[in-house]
Short mmCIF file of C-alpha atoms and ligand atoms in Angstrom, two decimals:
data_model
loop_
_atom_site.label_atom_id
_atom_site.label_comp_id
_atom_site.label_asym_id
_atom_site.label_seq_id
_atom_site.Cartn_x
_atom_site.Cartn_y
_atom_site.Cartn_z
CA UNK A 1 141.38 133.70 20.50
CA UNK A 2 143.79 132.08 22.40
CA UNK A 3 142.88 133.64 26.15
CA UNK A 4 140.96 131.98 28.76
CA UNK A 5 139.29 135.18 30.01
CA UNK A 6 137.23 137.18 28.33
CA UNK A 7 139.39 139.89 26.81
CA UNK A 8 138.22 143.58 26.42
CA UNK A 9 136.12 145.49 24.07
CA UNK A 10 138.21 147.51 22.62
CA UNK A 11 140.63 143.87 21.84
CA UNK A 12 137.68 142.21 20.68
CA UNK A 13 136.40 144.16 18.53
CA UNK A 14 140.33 144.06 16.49
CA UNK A 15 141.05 140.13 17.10
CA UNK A 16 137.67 138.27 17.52
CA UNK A 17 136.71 135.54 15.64
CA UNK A 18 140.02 135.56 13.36
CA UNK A 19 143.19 133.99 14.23
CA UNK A 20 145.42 134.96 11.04
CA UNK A 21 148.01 131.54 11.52
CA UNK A 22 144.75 129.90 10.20
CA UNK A 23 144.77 131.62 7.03
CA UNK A 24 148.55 131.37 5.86
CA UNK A 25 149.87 134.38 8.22
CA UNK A 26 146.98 137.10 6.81
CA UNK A 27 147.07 140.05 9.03
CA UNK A 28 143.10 140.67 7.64
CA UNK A 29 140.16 138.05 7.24
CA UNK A 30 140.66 137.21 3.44
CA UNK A 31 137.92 138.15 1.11
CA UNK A 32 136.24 135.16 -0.09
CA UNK A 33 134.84 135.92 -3.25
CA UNK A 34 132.65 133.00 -4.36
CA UNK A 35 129.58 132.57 -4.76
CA UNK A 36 128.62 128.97 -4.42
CA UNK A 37 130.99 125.97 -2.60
CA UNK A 38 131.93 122.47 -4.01
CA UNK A 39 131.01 119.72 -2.24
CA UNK A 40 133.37 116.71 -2.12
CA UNK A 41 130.30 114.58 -2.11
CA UNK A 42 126.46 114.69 -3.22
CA UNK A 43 125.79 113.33 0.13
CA UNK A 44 128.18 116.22 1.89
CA UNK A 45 125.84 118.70 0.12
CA UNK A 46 122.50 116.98 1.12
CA UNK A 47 124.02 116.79 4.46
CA UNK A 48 124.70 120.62 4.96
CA UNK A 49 120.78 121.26 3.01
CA UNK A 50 119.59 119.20 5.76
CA UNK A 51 121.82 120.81 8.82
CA UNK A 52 123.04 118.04 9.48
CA UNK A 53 126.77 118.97 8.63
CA UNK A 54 128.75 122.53 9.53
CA UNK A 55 130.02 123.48 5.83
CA UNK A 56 129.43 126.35 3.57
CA UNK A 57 126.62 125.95 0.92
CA UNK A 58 126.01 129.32 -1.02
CA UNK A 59 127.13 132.52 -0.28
CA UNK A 60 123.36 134.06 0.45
CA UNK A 61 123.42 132.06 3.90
CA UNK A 62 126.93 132.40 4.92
CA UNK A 63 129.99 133.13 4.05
CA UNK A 64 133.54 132.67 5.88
CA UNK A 65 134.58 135.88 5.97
CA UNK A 66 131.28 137.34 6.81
CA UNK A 67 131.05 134.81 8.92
CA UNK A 68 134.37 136.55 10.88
CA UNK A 69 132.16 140.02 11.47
CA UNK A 70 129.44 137.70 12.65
CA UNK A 71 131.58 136.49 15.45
CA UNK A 72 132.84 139.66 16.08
CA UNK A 73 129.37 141.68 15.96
CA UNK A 74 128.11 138.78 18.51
CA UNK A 75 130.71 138.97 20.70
CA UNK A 76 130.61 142.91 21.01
CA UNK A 77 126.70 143.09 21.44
CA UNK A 78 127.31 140.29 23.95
CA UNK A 79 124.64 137.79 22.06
CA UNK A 80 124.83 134.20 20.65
CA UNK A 81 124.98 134.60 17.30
CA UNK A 82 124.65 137.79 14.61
CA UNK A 83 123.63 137.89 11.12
CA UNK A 84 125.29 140.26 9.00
CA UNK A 85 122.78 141.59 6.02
CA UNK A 86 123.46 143.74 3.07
CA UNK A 87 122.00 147.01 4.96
CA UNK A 88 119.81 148.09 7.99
CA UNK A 89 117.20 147.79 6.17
CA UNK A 90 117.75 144.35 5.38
CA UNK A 91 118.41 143.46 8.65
CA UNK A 92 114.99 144.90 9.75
CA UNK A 93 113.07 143.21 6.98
CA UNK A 94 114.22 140.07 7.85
CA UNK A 95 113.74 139.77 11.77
CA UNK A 96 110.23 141.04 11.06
CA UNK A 97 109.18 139.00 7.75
CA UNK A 98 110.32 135.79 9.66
CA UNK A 99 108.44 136.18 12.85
CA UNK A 100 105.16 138.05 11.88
CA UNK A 101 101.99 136.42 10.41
CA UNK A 102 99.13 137.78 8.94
CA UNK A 103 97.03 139.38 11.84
CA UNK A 104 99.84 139.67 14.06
CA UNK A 105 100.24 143.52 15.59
CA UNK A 106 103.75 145.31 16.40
CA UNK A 107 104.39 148.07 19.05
CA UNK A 108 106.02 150.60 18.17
CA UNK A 109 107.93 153.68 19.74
CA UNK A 110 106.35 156.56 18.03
CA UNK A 111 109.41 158.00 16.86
CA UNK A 112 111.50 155.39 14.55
CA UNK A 113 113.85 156.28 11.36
CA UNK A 114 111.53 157.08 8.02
CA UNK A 115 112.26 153.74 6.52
CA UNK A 116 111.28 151.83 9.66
CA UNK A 117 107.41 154.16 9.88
CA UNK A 118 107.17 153.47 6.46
CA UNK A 119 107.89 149.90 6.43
CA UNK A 120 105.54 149.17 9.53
CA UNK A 121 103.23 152.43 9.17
CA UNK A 122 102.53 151.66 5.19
CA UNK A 123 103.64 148.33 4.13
CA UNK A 124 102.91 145.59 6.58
CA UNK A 125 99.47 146.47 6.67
CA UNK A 126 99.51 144.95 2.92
CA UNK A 127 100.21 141.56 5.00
CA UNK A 128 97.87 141.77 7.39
CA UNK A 129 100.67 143.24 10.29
CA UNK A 130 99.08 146.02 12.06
CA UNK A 131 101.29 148.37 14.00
CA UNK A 132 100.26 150.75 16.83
CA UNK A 133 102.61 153.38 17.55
CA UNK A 134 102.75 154.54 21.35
CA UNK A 135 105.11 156.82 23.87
CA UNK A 136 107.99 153.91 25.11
CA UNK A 137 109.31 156.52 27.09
CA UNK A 138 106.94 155.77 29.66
CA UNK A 139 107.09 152.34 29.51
CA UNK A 140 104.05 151.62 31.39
CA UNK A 141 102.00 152.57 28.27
CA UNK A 142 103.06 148.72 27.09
CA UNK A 143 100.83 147.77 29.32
CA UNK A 144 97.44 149.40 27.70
CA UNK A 145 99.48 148.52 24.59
CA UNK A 146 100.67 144.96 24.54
CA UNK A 147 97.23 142.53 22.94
CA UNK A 148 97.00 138.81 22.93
CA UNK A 149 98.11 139.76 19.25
CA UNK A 150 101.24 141.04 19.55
CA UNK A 151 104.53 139.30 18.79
CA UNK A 152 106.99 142.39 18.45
CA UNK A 153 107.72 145.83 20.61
CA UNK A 154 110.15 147.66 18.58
CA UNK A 155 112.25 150.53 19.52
CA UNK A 156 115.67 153.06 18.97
CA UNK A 157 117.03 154.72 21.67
CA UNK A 158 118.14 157.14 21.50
CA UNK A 159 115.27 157.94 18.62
CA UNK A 160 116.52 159.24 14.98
CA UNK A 161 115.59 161.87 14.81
CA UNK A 162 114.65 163.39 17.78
CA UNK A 163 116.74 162.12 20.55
CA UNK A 164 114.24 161.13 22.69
CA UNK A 165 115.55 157.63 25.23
CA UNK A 166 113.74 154.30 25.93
CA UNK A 167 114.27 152.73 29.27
CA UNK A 168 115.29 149.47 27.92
CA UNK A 169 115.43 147.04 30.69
CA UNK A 170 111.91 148.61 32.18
CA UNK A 171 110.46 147.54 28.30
CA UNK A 172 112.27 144.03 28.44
CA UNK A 173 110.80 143.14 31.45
CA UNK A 174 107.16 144.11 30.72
CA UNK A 175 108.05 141.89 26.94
CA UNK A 176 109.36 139.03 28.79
CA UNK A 177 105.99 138.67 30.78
CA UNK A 178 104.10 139.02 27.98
CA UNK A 179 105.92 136.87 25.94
CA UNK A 180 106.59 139.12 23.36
CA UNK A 181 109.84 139.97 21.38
CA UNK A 182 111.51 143.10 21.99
CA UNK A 183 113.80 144.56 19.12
CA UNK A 184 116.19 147.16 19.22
CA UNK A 185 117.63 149.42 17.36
CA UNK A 186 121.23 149.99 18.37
CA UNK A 187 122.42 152.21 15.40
CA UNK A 188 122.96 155.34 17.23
CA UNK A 189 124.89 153.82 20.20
CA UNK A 190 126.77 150.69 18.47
CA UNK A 191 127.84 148.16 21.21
CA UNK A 192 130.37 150.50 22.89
CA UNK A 193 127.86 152.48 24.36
CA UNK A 194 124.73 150.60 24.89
CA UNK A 195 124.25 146.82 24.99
CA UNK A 196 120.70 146.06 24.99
CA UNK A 197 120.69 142.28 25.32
CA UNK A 198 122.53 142.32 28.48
CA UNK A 199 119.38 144.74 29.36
CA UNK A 200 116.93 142.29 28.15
CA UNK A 201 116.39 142.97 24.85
CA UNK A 202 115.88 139.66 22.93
CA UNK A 203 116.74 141.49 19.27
CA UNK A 204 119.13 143.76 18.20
CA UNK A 205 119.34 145.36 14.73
CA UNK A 206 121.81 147.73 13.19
CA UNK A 207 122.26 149.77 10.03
CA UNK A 208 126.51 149.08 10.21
CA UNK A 209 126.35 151.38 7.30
CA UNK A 210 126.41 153.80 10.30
CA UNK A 211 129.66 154.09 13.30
CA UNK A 212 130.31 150.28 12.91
CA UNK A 213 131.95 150.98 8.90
CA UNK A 214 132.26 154.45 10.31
CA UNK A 215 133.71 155.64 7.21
CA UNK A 216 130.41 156.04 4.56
CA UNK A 217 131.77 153.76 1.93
CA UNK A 218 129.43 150.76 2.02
CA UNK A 219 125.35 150.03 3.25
CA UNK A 220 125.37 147.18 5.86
CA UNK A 221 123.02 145.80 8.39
CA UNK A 222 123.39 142.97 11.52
CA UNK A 223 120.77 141.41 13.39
CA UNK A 224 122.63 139.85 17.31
CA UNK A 225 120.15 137.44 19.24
CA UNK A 226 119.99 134.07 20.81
CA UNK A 227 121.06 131.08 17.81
CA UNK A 228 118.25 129.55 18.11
CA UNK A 229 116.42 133.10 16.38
CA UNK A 230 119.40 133.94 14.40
CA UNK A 231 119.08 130.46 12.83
CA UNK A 232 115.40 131.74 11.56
CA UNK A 233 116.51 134.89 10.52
CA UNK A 234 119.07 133.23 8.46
CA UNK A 235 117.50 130.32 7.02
CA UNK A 236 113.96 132.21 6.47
CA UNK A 237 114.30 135.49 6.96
CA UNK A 238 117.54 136.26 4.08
CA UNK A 239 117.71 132.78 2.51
CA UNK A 240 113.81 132.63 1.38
CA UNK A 241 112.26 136.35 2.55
CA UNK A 242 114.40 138.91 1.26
CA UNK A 243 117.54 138.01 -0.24
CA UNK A 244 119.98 140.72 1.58
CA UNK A 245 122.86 139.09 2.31
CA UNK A 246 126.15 140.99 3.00
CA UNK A 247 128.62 140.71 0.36
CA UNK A 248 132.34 139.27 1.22
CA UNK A 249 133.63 142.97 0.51
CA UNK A 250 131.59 144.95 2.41
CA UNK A 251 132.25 142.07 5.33
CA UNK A 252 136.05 143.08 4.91
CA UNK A 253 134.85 146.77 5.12
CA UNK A 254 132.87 146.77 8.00
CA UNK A 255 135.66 144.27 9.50
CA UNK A 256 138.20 146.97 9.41
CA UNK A 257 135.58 149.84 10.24
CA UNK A 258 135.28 147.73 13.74
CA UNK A 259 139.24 147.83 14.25
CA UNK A 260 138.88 151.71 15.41
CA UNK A 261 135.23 151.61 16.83
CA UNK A 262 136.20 152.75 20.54
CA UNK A 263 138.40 155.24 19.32
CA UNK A 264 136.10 156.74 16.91
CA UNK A 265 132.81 156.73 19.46
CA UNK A 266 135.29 158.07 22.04
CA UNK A 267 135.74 161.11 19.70
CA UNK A 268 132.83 161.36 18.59
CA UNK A 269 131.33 161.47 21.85
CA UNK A 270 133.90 164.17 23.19
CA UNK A 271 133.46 166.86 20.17
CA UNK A 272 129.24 165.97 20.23
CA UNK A 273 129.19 166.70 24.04
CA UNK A 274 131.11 170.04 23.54
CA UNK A 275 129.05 171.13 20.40
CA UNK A 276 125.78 170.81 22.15
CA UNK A 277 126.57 173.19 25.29
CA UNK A 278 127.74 175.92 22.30
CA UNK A 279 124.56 175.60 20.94
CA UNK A 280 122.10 175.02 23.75
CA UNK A 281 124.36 178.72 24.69
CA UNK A 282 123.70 180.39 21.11
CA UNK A 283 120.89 182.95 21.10
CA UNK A 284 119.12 181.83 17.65
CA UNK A 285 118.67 177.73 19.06
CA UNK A 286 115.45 177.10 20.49
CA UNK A 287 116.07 173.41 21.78
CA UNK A 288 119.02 171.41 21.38
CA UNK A 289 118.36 167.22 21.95
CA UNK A 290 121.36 165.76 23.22
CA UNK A 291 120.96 162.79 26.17
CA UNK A 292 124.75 164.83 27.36
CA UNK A 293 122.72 168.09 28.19
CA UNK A 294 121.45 168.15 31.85
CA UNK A 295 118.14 170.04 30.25
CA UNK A 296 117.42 166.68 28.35
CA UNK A 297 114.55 165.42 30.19
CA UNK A 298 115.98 161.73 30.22
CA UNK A 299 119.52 162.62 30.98
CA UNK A 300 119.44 160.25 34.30
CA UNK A 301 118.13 157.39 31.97
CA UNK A 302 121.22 158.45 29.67
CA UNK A 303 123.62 158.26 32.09
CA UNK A 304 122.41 154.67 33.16
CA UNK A 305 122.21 153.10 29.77
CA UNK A 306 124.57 154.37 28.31
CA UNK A 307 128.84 154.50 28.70
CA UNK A 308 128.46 158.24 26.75
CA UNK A 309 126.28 160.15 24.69
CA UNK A 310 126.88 159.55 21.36
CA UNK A 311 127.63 161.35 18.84
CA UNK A 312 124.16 162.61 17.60
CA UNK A 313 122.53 165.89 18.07
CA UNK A 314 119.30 167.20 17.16
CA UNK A 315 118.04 170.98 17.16
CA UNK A 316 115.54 173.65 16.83
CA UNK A 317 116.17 177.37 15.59
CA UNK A 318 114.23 179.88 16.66
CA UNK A 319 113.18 181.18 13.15
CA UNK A 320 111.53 177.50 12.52
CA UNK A 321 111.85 175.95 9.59
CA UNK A 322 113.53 178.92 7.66
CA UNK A 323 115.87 179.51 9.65
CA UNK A 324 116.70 176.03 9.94
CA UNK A 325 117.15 176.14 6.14
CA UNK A 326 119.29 178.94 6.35
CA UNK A 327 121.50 177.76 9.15
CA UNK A 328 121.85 174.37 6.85
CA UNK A 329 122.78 176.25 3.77
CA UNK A 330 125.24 178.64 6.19
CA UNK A 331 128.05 175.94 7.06
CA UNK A 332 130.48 175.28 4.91
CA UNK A 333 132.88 172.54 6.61
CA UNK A 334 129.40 170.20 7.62
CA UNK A 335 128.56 168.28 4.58
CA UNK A 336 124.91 168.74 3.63
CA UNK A 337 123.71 165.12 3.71
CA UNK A 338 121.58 161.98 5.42
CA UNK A 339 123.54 158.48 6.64
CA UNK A 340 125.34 159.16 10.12
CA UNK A 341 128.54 158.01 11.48
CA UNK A 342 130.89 158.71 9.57
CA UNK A 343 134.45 160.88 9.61
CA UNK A 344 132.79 163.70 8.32
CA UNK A 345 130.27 166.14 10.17
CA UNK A 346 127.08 165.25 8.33
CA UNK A 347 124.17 168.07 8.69
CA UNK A 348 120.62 167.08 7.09
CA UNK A 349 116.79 168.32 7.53
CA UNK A 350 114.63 165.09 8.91
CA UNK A 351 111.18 166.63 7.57
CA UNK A 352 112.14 166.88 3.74
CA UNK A 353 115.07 163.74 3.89
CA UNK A 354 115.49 161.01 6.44
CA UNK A 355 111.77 160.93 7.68
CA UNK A 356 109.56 162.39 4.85
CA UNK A 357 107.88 159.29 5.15
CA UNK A 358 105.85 161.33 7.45
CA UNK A 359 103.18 163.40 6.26
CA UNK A 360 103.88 166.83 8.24
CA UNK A 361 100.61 165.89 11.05
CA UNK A 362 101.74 162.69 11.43
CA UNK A 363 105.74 164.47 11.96
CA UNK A 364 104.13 166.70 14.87
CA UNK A 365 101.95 163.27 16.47
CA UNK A 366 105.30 161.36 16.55
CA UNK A 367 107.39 164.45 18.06
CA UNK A 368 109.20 166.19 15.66
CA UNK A 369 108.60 169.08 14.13
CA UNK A 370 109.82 170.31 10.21
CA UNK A 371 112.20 172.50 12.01
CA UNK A 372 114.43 170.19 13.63
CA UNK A 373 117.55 169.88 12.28
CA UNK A 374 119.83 166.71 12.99
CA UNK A 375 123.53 166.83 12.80
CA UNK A 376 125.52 163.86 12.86
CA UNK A 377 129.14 164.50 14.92
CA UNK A 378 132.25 164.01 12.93
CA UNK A 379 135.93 163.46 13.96
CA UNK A 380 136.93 167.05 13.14
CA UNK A 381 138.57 169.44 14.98
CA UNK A 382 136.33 170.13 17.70
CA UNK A 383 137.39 174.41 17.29
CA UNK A 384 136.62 174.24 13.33
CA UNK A 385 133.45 172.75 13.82
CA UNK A 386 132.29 175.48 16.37
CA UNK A 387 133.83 178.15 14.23
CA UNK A 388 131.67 176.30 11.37
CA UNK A 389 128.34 176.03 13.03
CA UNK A 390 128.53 179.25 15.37
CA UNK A 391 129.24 181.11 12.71
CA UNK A 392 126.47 179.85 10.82
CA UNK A 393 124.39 180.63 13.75
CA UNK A 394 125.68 183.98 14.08
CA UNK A 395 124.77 184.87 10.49
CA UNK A 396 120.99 184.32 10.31
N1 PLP B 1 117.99 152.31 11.64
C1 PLP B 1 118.38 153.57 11.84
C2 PLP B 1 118.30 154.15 13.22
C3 PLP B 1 118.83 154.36 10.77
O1 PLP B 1 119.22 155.62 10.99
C4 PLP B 1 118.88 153.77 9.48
C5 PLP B 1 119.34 154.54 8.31
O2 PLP B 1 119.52 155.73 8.36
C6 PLP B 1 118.46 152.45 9.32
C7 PLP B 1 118.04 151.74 10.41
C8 PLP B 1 118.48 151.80 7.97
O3 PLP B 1 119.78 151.44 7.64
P1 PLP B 1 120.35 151.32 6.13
O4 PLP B 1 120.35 152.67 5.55
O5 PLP B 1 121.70 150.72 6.34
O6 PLP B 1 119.40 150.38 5.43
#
């Protein structure tokens, strides 16, 4: 980038990091598909092993046009450096596999995505990582829950699945007394509407297979922190932990995903907005979880920490579970289906899909119940989607 001032969001997230006259005139970051990088010396190759010399070595730790979305993903989270991994998942993994040991404890909002409980809840108690799982929305419970043994507080806000916020510069500050990381996860929100590090967050984590590719074609994952921790998450956490690198293509992917981010969110946000007064209005919904709705109970927190809403909404029939079903089996223009984000209205049951990783006491202990039902906002028209999920509504 050529300016001297910091340019926009919206300009960033099309130009940063790339500057096509370097590349022959290319419009896009080219795909580098390779593997591995010669060296025009042994001693050039020893030199980049040892850090001592910028250079590519092997496409598992870094790649130049991943390298491009790492730039750009930095830039728009506002942190030092990114990592881009080969999913969310993989992004998770590897910020927690490189800074927990063996009798280290994690916090834990009580509410996280399936994968996450199950990955702290049931696996890292293999390694000796025990995780206690606690209500961040009041955030002085850190303080009961925070021991000398704790390295990480992890959180989403808003939760998947059921909405509920996390007041993240009230969590930062208690972490950065007690010396603890704090990790977010800024799936549901992407950059554009929440920025955690510029809140205090030390750690944020996406699934990009979410809004940032935006169009459900590829599984992607980013880590944004200071360099210094990116460095580790690189050099430990993918290149010796777990292996999930992104892949040059799905780089490109998410590349041109980011091109239409603010345009996308902005629509999002406008049709999810709309959607959830219809419902909250509709005789047969019970509850409807939307940060938008003045009846959410952290709607001022909402309105602080983030530019809109999102594009998320999460809701209860009155008929329970069954009627839930019945709703989800109703629509016909909502695609019945988990993964979020993407052009198409995507409706899905968190108790039997996206968090069975819950046995059904522990779903009603973390706050959700096997009723909800969690509908991820596409960029239809906003009238065929009411017609769509009134109607559905209307017919149980
Ligand atoms: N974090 C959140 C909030 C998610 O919803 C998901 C997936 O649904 C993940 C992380 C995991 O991401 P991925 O599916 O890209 O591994």
């Amino acid at each position: 980038m050529r300016e001297t001032r910091q340019n926009g969001f919206s300009t960033r997230a099309i130009h940063e990091g790339y500057n096509p006259l370097d590349y022959h005139g290319a419009l896009n970051p080219p795909v580098f598909l390779t593997s591995t990088y010669a060296f025009d010396r042994t001693e050039t190759g020893a030199n980049r092993f040892a850090g001592e010399q910028e250079g590519y070595i092997y496409s598992r730790v870094g790649n130049p046009t991943v390298s491009v979305l790492e730039s750009r993903l930095a830039s728009l989270e506002g942190g030092e450096a990114a990592l881009a991994t080969s999913s969310g998942m993989g992004a998770i993994t590897a910020v927690l596999w490189t800074l927990l040991n063996a009798g280290d404890e994690v916090v834990a909002d009580k509410t996280l995505y399936g994968c996450t409980f199950g990955l702290l809840h049931h696996h890292m108690k293999r390694f000796g990582v025990s995780t206690r799982f606690v209500d961040l929305t009041d955030p002085a419970i850190l303080d009961q829950a925070l021991s000398p043994a704790t390295r990480i507080v992890i959180t989403e806000t808003p939760s998947n699945p059921n909405m509920r916020l996390v007041d993240i510069a009230a969590i930062a500050e208690r972490c950065r007394k007690a010396g603890v990381h704090l990790v977010i996860d800024n799936t549901y929100c992407t950059p554009y509407l929440q920025r955690p590090l510029e809140l205090g967050a030390d750690i944020v984590v996406h699934s990009a297979t979410k809004y940032l590719g935006g169009h459900g074609d590829l599984l992607a994952g980013a880590v944004i922190a200071g360099k210094e921790l990116i460095d580790q998450f690189r050099y430990v956490g993918i290149k010796e932990l777990n292996g999930a690198c992104m892949s040059a293509f799905d780089a490109s992917l998410v590349l041109r995903g980011l091109k239409t981010l603010t345009l996308r969110m902005d629509r999002h946000c406008e049709t999810a907005e709309m959607l959830a007064r219809d419902l909250e209005g509709h005789p047969a919904v019970a509850e409807v979880y939307y940060p938008g709705l003045k009846s959410h109970p952290q709607h001022l927190l909402a309105s602080r920490q983030m530019r809109k809403m999102g594009g998320m909404i999460a809701l209860e029939l009155k008929g329970g579970l069954d009627a839930g079903r019945k709703f989800m089996n109703g629509v016909t223009l909502a695609t019945r289906a988990v993964s979020l984000g993407d052009a198409e209205t995507l409706i899905q049951h968190p108790a039997s899909m996206t968090h069975a990783t819950y046995t059904p006491e522990e779903r009603l202990e973390h706050g959700f119940t096997d009723g909800l039902v969690r509908l991820s906002v596409g960029l239809e028209d906003y009238d065929d989607l009411k017609a769509d999920l009134l109607g559905a509504l209307d017919r149980l």
